[in-house]
């Protein structure tokens, strides 16, 4: 299931390691915070769909349900 991209790109030993994802709301107030929340949710769902573990390290939420900033650890994979 690797496909053309996997055949062309060299193997990276760091591919099996954990990564830290940081999402921060940019300029735009409440709308930016809501978008950042949706973005974090999309990345988290995608990672979990791949069978990876997603652990929230820190999160600062807004009153409207968005986020000012968040850090998550993503780990796992088939190596």
Tab-separated table of N, CA and C in Angstrom:
chain	number	residue	atom	x	y	z
A	1	UNK	N	0.819	-1.208	0.000
A	1	UNK	CA	0.000	0.000	0.000
A	1	UNK	C	0.853	1.257	0.000
A	2	UNK	N	2.188	1.113	-0.181
A	2	UNK	CA	3.086	2.250	-0.120
A	2	UNK	C	2.904	3.249	-1.235
A	3	UNK	N	2.729	2.779	-2.442
A	3	UNK	CA	2.504	3.679	-3.545
A	3	UNK	C	3.770	4.321	-4.072
A	4	UNK	N	3.595	5.192	-5.031
A	4	UNK	CA	4.693	5.846	-5.730
A	4	UNK	C	5.495	6.755	-4.802
A	5	UNK	N	4.804	7.514	-3.939
A	5	UNK	CA	5.500	8.460	-3.058
A	5	UNK	C	6.460	7.717	-2.143
A	6	UNK	N	6.018	6.617	-1.542
A	6	UNK	CA	6.890	5.845	-0.657
A	6	UNK	C	8.071	5.234	-1.411
A	7	UNK	N	7.866	4.875	-2.666
A	7	UNK	CA	8.939	4.291	-3.464
A	7	UNK	C	10.001	5.322	-3.826
A	8	UNK	N	9.601	6.580	-3.960
A	8	UNK	CA	10.521	7.634	-4.387
A	8	UNK	C	11.266	8.251	-3.201
A	9	UNK	N	10.581	8.434	-2.085
A	9	UNK	CA	11.193	9.083	-0.929
A	9	UNK	C	12.104	8.126	-0.174
A	10	UNK	N	13.255	8.608	0.297
A	10	UNK	CA	14.145	7.738	1.075
A	10	UNK	C	13.552	7.439	2.447
A	11	UNK	N	13.901	6.304	2.996
A	11	UNK	CA	13.461	5.924	4.342
A	11	UNK	C	14.120	6.851	5.347
A	12	UNK	N	13.327	7.339	6.299
A	12	UNK	CA	13.816	8.219	7.358
A	12	UNK	C	13.690	7.489	8.680
A	13	UNK	N	14.808	7.319	9.396
A	13	UNK	CA	14.793	6.605	10.670
A	13	UNK	C	13.906	7.269	11.708
A	14	UNK	N	13.631	8.569	11.565
A	14	UNK	CA	12.785	9.279	12.518
A	14	UNK	C	11.296	9.079	12.256
A	15	UNK	N	10.930	8.386	11.192
A	15	UNK	CA	9.525	8.187	10.857
A	15	UNK	C	8.754	7.450	11.941
A	16	UNK	N	9.413	6.636	12.724
A	16	UNK	CA	8.711	5.830	13.725
A	16	UNK	C	8.679	6.495	15.095
A	17	UNK	N	9.241	7.654	15.219
A	17	UNK	CA	9.299	8.347	16.505
A	17	UNK	C	8.055	9.198	16.727
A	18	UNK	N	7.895	9.653	17.945
A	18	UNK	CA	6.785	10.535	18.301
A	18	UNK	C	7.033	11.938	17.768
A	19	UNK	N	5.966	12.672	17.636
A	19	UNK	CA	6.057	14.070	17.204
A	19	UNK	C	5.205	14.923	18.144
A	20	UNK	N	5.604	16.161	18.296
A	20	UNK	CA	4.819	17.124	19.055
A	20	UNK	C	4.170	18.067	18.044
A	21	UNK	N	2.858	18.206	18.147
A	21	UNK	CA	2.114	19.111	17.279
A	21	UNK	C	1.635	20.286	18.121
A	22	UNK	N	1.935	21.491	17.676
A	22	UNK	CA	1.457	22.700	18.341
A	22	UNK	C	0.535	23.437	17.387
A	23	UNK	N	-0.624	23.828	17.890
A	23	UNK	CA	-1.582	24.608	17.119
A	23	UNK	C	-1.861	25.878	17.915
A	24	UNK	N	-1.751	26.999	17.251
A	24	UNK	CA	-1.994	28.294	17.897
A	24	UNK	C	-2.934	29.114	17.028
A	25	UNK	N	-3.875	29.796	17.690
A	25	UNK	CA	-4.767	30.697	16.964
A	25	UNK	C	-3.966	31.909	16.508
A	26	UNK	N	-4.176	32.312	15.305
A	26	UNK	CA	-3.482	33.486	14.791
A	26	UNK	C	-4.320	34.742	14.997
A	27	UNK	N	-4.001	35.764	14.255
A	27	UNK	CA	-4.764	37.007	14.310
A	27	UNK	C	-6.166	36.735	13.792
A	28	UNK	N	-7.155	37.212	14.512
A	28	UNK	CA	-8.529	36.999	14.076
A	28	UNK	C	-9.485	36.754	15.215
A	29	UNK	N	-8.978	36.815	16.429
A	29	UNK	CA	-9.845	36.703	17.599
A	29	UNK	C	-10.567	35.376	17.709
A	30	UNK	N	-11.881	35.466	17.974
A	30	UNK	CA	-12.679	34.264	18.207
A	30	UNK	C	-12.704	33.335	16.995
A	31	UNK	N	-12.792	33.891	15.806
A	31	UNK	CA	-12.827	33.063	14.603
A	31	UNK	C	-11.529	32.282	14.431
A	32	UNK	N	-10.410	32.902	14.714
A	32	UNK	CA	-9.121	32.211	14.610
A	32	UNK	C	-9.033	31.098	15.643
A	33	UNK	N	-9.549	31.330	16.842
A	33	UNK	CA	-9.524	30.319	17.893
A	33	UNK	C	-10.431	29.144	17.539
A	34	UNK	N	-11.588	29.432	16.944
A	34	UNK	CA	-12.485	28.357	16.514
A	34	UNK	C	-11.841	27.531	15.407
A	35	UNK	N	-11.187	28.210	14.455
A	35	UNK	CA	-10.492	27.493	13.382
A	35	UNK	C	-9.368	26.631	13.945
A	36	UNK	N	-8.600	27.159	14.890
A	36	UNK	CA	-7.515	26.391	15.498
A	36	UNK	C	-8.063	25.145	16.186
A	37	UNK	N	-9.217	25.266	16.840
A	37	UNK	CA	-9.849	24.110	17.475
A	37	UNK	C	-10.262	23.059	16.461
A	38	UNK	N	-10.828	23.508	15.344
A	38	UNK	CA	-11.227	22.583	14.284
A	38	UNK	C	-10.011	21.918	13.651
A	39	UNK	N	-8.939	22.680	13.486
A	39	UNK	CA	-7.709	22.142	12.911
A	39	UNK	C	-7.111	21.063	13.813
A	40	UNK	N	-7.060	21.334	15.113
A	40	UNK	CA	-6.537	20.353	16.054
A	40	UNK	C	-7.392	19.092	16.044
A	41	UNK	N	-8.704	19.251	15.985
A	41	UNK	CA	-9.601	18.097	15.946
A	41	UNK	C	-9.367	17.264	14.686
A	42	UNK	N	-9.176	17.939	13.553
A	42	UNK	CA	-8.933	17.234	12.294
A	42	UNK	C	-7.625	16.445	12.341
A	43	UNK	N	-6.553	17.076	12.830
A	43	UNK	CA	-5.275	16.371	12.947
A	43	UNK	C	-5.379	15.186	13.903
A	44	UNK	N	-6.086	15.378	15.024
A	44	UNK	CA	-6.228	14.309	16.012
A	44	UNK	C	-7.008	13.130	15.441
A	45	UNK	N	-8.102	13.414	14.755
A	45	UNK	CA	-8.900	12.346	14.149
A	45	UNK	C	-8.105	11.596	13.088
A	46	UNK	N	-7.347	12.331	12.299
A	46	UNK	CA	-6.527	11.702	11.264
A	46	UNK	C	-5.480	10.779	11.881
A	47	UNK	N	-4.803	11.258	12.920
A	47	UNK	CA	-3.782	10.445	13.579
A	47	UNK	C	-4.390	9.194	14.211
A	48	UNK	N	-5.516	9.367	14.894
A	48	UNK	CA	-6.185	8.213	15.515
A	48	UNK	C	-6.666	7.227	14.452
A	49	UNK	N	-7.094	7.741	13.312
A	49	UNK	CA	-7.510	6.887	12.203
A	49	UNK	C	-6.370	6.036	11.662
A	50	UNK	N	-5.137	6.516	11.823
A	50	UNK	CA	-3.950	5.766	11.416
A	50	UNK	C	-3.518	4.780	12.495
A	51	UNK	N	-4.217	4.804	13.641
A	51	UNK	CA	-3.866	3.916	14.744
A	51	UNK	C	-2.806	4.487	15.665
A	52	UNK	N	-2.554	5.789	15.569
A	52	UNK	CA	-1.552	6.430	16.399
A	52	UNK	C	-2.176	6.941	17.690
A	53	UNK	N	-1.373	7.086	18.713
A	53	UNK	CA	-1.817	7.590	20.010
A	53	UNK	C	-1.672	9.107	20.024
A	54	UNK	N	-2.733	9.792	20.447
A	54	UNK	CA	-2.723	11.246	20.557
A	54	UNK	C	-2.939	11.602	22.024
A	55	UNK	N	-1.980	12.316	22.595
A	55	UNK	CA	-2.048	12.696	24.002
A	55	UNK	C	-1.927	14.216	24.115
A	56	UNK	N	-2.911	14.832	24.765
A	56	UNK	CA	-2.884	16.278	24.960
A	56	UNK	C	-1.868	16.622	26.042
A	57	UNK	N	-0.916	17.462	25.699
A	57	UNK	CA	0.099	17.910	26.655
A	57	UNK	C	-0.339	19.196	27.348
A	58	UNK	N	-0.907	20.125	26.577
A	58	UNK	CA	-1.431	21.366	27.149
A	58	UNK	C	-2.458	21.938	26.187
A	59	UNK	N	-3.423	22.643	26.768
A	59	UNK	CA	-4.440	23.280	25.924
A	59	UNK	C	-5.016	24.486	26.667
A	60	UNK	N	-5.207	25.575	25.927
A	60	UNK	CA	-5.840	26.780	26.469
A	60	UNK	C	-7.079	27.045	25.627
A	61	UNK	N	-8.244	26.784	26.196
A	61	UNK	CA	-9.506	26.924	25.474
A	61	UNK	C	-10.092	28.318	25.656
A	62	UNK	N	-10.963	28.683	24.715
A	62	UNK	CA	-11.691	29.944	24.814
A	62	UNK	C	-13.108	29.663	25.291
A	63	UNK	N	-13.834	30.707	25.662
A	63	UNK	CA	-15.213	30.568	26.131
A	63	UNK	C	-16.156	30.038	25.056
A	64	UNK	N	-15.822	30.272	23.796
A	64	UNK	CA	-16.686	29.848	22.692
A	64	UNK	C	-16.369	28.448	22.177
A	65	UNK	N	-15.420	27.768	22.794
A	65	UNK	CA	-15.092	26.406	22.381
A	65	UNK	C	-13.894	26.296	21.461
A	66	UNK	N	-13.256	27.403	21.160
A	66	UNK	CA	-12.038	27.368	20.357
A	66	UNK	C	-10.834	27.165	21.251
A	67	UNK	N	-9.654	27.254	20.660
A	67	UNK	CA	-8.431	27.148	21.450
A	67	UNK	C	-7.499	28.305	21.123
A	68	UNK	N	-6.833	28.807	22.154
A	68	UNK	CA	-5.798	29.817	21.955
A	68	UNK	C	-4.520	29.133	21.507
A	69	UNK	N	-4.198	28.010	22.179
A	69	UNK	CA	-3.033	27.218	21.800
A	69	UNK	C	-3.167	25.834	22.411
A	70	UNK	N	-2.534	24.867	21.759
A	70	UNK	CA	-2.556	23.488	22.256
A	70	UNK	C	-1.297	22.774	21.790
A	71	UNK	N	-0.864	21.816	22.595
A	71	UNK	CA	0.265	20.944	22.253
A	71	UNK	C	-0.188	19.513	22.478
A	72	UNK	N	0.037	18.664	21.486
A	72	UNK	CA	-0.285	17.255	21.608
A	72	UNK	C	0.903	16.413	21.174
A	73	UNK	N	1.020	15.246	21.764
A	73	UNK	CA	2.031	14.281	21.383
A	73	UNK	C	1.356	13.228	20.513
A	74	UNK	N	1.960	12.917	19.383
A	74	UNK	CA	1.444	11.885	18.482
A	74	UNK	C	2.522	10.820	18.373
A	75	UNK	N	2.156	9.581	18.699
A	75	UNK	CA	3.137	8.508	18.658
A	75	UNK	C	2.502	7.232	18.123
A	76	UNK	N	3.353	6.311	17.737
A	76	UNK	CA	2.891	5.033	17.227
A	76	UNK	C	3.333	4.844	15.810
A	77	UNK	N	2.629	4.044	15.098
A	77	UNK	CA	2.981	3.758	13.726
A	77	UNK	C	3.577	2.376	13.607
A	78	UNK	N	3.786	1.967	12.397
A	78	UNK	CA	4.224	0.585	12.150
A	78	UNK	C	5.727	0.429	12.061
A	79	UNK	N	6.461	1.560	11.881
A	79	UNK	CA	7.906	1.503	11.817
A	79	UNK	C	8.359	0.571	10.785
